mmCIF file with all atom_site columns, C-alpha atoms in Angstrom:
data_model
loop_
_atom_site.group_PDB
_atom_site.id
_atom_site.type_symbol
_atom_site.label_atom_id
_atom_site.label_alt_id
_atom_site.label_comp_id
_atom_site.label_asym_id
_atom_site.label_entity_id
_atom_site.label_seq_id
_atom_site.pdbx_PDB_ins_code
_atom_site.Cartn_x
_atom_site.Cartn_y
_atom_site.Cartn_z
_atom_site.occupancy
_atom_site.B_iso_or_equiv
_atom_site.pdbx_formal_charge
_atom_site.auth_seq_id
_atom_site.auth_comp_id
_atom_site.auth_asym_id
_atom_site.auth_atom_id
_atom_site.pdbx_PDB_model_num
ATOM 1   C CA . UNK A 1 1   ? -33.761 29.254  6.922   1.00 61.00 ? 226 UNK A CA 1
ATOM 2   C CA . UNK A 1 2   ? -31.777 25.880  5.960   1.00 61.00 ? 227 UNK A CA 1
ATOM 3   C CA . UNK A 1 3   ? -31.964 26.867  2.551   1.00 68.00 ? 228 UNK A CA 1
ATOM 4   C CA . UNK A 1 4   ? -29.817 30.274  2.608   1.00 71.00 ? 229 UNK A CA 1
ATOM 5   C CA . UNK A 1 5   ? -27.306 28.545  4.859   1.00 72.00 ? 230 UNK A CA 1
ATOM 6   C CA . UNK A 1 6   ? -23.950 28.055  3.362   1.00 74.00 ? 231 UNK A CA 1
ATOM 7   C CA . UNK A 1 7   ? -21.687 25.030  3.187   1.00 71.00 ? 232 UNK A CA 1
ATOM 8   C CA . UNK A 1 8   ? -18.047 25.313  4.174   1.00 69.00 ? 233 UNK A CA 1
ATOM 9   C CA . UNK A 1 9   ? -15.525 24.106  2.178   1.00 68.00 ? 234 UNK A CA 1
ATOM 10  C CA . UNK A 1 10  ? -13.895 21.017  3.535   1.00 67.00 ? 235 UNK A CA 1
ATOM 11  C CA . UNK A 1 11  ? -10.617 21.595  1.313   1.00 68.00 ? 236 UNK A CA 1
ATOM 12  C CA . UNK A 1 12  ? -8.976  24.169  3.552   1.00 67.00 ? 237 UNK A CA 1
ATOM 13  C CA . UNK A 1 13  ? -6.426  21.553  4.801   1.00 66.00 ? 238 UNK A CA 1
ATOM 14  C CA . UNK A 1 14  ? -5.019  19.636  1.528   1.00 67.00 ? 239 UNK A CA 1
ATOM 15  C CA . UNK A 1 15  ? -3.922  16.407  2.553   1.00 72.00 ? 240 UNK A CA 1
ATOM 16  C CA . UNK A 1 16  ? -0.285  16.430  2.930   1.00 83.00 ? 241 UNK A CA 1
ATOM 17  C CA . UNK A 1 17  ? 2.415   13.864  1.183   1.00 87.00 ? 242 UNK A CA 1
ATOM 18  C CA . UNK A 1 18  ? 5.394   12.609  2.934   1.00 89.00 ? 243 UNK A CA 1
ATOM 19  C CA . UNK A 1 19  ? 8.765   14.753  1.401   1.00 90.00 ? 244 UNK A CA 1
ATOM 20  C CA . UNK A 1 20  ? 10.709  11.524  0.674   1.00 92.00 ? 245 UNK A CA 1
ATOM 21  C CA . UNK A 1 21  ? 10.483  7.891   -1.333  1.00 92.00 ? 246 UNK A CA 1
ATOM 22  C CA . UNK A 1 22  ? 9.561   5.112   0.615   1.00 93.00 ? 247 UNK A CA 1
ATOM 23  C CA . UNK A 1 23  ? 8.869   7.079   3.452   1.00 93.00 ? 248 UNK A CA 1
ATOM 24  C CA . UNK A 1 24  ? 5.416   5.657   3.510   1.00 93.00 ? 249 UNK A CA 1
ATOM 25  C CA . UNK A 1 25  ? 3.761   3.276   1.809   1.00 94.00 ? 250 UNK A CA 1
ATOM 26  C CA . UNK A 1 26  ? 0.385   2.619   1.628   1.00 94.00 ? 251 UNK A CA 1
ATOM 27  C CA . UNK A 1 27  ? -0.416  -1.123  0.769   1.00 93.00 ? 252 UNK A CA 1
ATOM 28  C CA . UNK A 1 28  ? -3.796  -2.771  0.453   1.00 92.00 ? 253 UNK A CA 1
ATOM 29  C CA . UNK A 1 29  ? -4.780  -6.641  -0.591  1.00 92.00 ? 254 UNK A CA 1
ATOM 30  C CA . UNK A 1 30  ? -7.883  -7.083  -2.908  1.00 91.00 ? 255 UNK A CA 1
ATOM 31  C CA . UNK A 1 31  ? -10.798 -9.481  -2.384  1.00 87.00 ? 256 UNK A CA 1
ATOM 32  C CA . UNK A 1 32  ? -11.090 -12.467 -3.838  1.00 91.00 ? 257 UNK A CA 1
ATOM 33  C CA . UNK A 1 33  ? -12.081 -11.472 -7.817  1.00 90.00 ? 258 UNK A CA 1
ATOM 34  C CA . UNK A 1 34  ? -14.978 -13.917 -9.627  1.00 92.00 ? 259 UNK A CA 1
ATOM 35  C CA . UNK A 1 35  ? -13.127 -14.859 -12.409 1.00 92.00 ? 260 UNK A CA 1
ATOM 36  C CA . UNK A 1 36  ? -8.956  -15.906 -12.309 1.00 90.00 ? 261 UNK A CA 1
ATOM 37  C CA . UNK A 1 37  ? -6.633  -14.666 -14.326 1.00 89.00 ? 262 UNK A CA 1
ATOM 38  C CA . UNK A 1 38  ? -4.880  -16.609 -16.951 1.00 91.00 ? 263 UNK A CA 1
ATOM 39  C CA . UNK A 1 39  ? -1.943  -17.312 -14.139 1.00 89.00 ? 264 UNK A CA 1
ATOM 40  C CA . UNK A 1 40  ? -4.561  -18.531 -11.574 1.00 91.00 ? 265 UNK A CA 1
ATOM 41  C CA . UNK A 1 41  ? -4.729  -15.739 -9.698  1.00 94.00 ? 266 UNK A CA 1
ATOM 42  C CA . UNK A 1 42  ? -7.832  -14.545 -7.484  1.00 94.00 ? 267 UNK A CA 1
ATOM 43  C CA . UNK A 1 43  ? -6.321  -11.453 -5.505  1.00 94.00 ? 268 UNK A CA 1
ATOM 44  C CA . UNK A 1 44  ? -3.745  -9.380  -5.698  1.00 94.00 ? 269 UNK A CA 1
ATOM 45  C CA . UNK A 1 45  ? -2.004  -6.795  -3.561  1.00 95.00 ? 270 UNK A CA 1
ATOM 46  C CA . UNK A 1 46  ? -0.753  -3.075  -4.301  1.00 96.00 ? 271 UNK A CA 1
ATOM 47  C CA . UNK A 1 47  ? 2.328   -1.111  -2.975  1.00 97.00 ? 272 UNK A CA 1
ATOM 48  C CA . UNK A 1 48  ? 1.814   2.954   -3.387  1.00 96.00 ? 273 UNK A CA 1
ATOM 49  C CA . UNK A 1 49  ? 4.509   4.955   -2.179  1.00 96.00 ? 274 UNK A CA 1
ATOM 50  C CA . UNK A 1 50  ? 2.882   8.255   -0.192  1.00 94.00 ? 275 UNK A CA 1
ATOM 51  C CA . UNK A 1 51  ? 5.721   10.993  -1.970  1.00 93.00 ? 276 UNK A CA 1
ATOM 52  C CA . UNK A 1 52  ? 5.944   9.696   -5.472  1.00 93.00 ? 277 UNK A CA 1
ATOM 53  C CA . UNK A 1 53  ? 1.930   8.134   -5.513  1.00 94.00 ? 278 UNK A CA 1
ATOM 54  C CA . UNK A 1 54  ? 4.182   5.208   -7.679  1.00 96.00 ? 279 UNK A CA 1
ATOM 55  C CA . UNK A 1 55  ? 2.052   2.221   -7.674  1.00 97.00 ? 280 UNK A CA 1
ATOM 56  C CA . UNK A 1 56  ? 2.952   -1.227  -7.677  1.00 97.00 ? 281 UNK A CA 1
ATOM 57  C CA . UNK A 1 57  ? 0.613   -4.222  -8.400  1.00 97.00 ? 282 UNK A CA 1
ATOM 58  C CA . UNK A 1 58  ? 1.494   -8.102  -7.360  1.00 96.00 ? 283 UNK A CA 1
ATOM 59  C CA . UNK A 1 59  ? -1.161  -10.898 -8.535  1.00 95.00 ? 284 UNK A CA 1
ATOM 60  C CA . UNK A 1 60  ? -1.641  -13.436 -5.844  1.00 94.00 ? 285 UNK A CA 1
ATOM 61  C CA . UNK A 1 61  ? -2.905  -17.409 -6.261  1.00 94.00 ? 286 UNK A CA 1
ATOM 62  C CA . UNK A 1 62  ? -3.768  -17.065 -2.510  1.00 92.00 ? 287 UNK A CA 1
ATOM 63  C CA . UNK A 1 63  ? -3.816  -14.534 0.513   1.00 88.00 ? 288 UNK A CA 1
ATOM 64  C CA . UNK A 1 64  ? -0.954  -16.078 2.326   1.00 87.00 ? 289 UNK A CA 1
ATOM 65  C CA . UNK A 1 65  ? 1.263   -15.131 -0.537  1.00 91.00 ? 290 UNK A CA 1
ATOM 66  C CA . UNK A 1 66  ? 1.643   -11.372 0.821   1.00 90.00 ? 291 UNK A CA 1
ATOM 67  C CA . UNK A 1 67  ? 4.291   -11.952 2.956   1.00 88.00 ? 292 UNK A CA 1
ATOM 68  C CA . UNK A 1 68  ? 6.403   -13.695 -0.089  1.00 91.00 ? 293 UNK A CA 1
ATOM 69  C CA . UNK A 1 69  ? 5.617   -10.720 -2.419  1.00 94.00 ? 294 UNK A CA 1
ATOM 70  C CA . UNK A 1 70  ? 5.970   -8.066  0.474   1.00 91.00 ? 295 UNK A CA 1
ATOM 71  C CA . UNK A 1 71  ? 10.023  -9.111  0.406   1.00 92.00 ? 296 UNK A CA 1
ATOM 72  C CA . UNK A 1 72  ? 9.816   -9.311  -3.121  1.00 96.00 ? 297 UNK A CA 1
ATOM 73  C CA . UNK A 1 73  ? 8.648   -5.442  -3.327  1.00 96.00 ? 298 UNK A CA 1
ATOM 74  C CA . UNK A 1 74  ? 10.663  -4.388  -0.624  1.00 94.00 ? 299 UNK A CA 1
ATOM 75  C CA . UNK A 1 75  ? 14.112  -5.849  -1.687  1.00 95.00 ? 300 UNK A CA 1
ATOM 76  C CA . UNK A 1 76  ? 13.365  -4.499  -5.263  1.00 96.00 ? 301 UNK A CA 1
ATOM 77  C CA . UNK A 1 77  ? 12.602  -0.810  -4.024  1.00 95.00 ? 302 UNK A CA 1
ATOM 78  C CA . UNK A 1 78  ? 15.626  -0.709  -1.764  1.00 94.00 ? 303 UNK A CA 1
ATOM 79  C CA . UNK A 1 79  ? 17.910  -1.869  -4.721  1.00 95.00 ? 304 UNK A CA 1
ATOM 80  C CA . UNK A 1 80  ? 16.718  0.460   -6.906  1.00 94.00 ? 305 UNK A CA 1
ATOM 81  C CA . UNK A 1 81  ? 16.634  3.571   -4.698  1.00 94.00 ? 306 UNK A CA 1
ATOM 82  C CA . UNK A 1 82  ? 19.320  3.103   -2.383  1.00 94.00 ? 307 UNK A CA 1
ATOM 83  C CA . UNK A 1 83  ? 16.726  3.981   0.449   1.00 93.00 ? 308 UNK A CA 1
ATOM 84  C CA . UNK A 1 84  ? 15.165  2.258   3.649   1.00 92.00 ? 309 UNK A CA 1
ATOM 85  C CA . UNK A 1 85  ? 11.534  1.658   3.730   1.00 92.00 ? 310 UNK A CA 1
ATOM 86  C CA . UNK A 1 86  ? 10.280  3.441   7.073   1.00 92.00 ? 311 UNK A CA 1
ATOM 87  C CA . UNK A 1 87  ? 7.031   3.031   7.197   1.00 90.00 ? 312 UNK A CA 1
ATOM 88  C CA . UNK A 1 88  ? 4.039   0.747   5.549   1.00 88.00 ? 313 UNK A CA 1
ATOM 89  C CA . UNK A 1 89  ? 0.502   1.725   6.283   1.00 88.00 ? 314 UNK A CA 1
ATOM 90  C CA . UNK A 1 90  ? -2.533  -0.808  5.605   1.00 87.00 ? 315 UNK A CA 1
ATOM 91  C CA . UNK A 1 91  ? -6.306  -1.159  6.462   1.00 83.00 ? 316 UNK A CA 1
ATOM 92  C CA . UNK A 1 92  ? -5.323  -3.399  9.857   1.00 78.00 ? 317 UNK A CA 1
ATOM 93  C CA . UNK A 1 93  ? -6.632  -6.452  7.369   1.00 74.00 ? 318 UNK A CA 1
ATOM 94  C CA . UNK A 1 94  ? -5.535  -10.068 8.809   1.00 71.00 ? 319 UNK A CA 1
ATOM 95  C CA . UNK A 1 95  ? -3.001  -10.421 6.243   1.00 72.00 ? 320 UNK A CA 1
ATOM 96  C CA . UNK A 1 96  ? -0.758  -8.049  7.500   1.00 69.00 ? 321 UNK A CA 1
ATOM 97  C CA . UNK A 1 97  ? -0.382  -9.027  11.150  1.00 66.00 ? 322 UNK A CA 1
ATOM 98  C CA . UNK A 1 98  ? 3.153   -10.542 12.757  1.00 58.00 ? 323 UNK A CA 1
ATOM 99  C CA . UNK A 1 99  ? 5.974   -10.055 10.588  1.00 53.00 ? 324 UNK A CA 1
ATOM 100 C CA . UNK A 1 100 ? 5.180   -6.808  9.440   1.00 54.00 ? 325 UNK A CA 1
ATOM 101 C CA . UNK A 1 101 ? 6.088   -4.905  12.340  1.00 49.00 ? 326 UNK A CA 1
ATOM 102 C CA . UNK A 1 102 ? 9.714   -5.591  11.640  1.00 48.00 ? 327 UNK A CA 1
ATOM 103 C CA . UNK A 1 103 ? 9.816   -3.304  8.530   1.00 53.00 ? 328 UNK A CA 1
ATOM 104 C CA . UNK A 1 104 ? 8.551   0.105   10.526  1.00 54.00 ? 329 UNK A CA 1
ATOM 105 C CA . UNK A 1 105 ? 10.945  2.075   11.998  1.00 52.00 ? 330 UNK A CA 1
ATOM 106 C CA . UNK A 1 106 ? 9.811   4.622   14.282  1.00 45.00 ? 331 UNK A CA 1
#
């Protein structure tokens, strides 16, 4: 009887994107890697924007960095596209905790 059952199809709902740039941004901070990189870097944090899936990649000596290379993305992206960051979306890791909150608008 299991056998002749049939599965449905999970892809009924595509996920949906956000309409403009830097409406979301998704943002995630690797583990520490084995070997460093030629700068002396162990980790390193992306910056994906949710409309555009644009990806942006900062190498990182140590985790407390993020904050530092957060304003360094964010002051970038705002130059260059004339628009406000609304929203930035993360795992709820310990890096991103305090001064984050400042740059979601709700």
């Amino acid at each position: 009887m299991a056998g002749k059952q049939t599965r449905v199809s999970l892809k009924k709902h595509p996920p949906s994107r956000k309409s403009e740039l830097l409406e979301l941004v998704h943002s995630d901070v690797c583990d520490p890697l084995k070997v460093k990189s030629f700068s002396g870097a162990l980790y390193f944090v992306t910056f994906i924007d949710d409309c555009s899936r644009k990806i942006w990649v900062y190498t990182l000596q140590r985790k407390d960095q993020v904050l530092e290379k957060f304003k360094e993305f964010h002051a970038m992206v705002v130059r260059q596209s004339c628009k406000k960051l609304k929203c930035i979306h993360s795992d709820n890791g310990g890096e991103y905790r305090g001064p984050f909150d400042v740059y979601c608008e709700q």
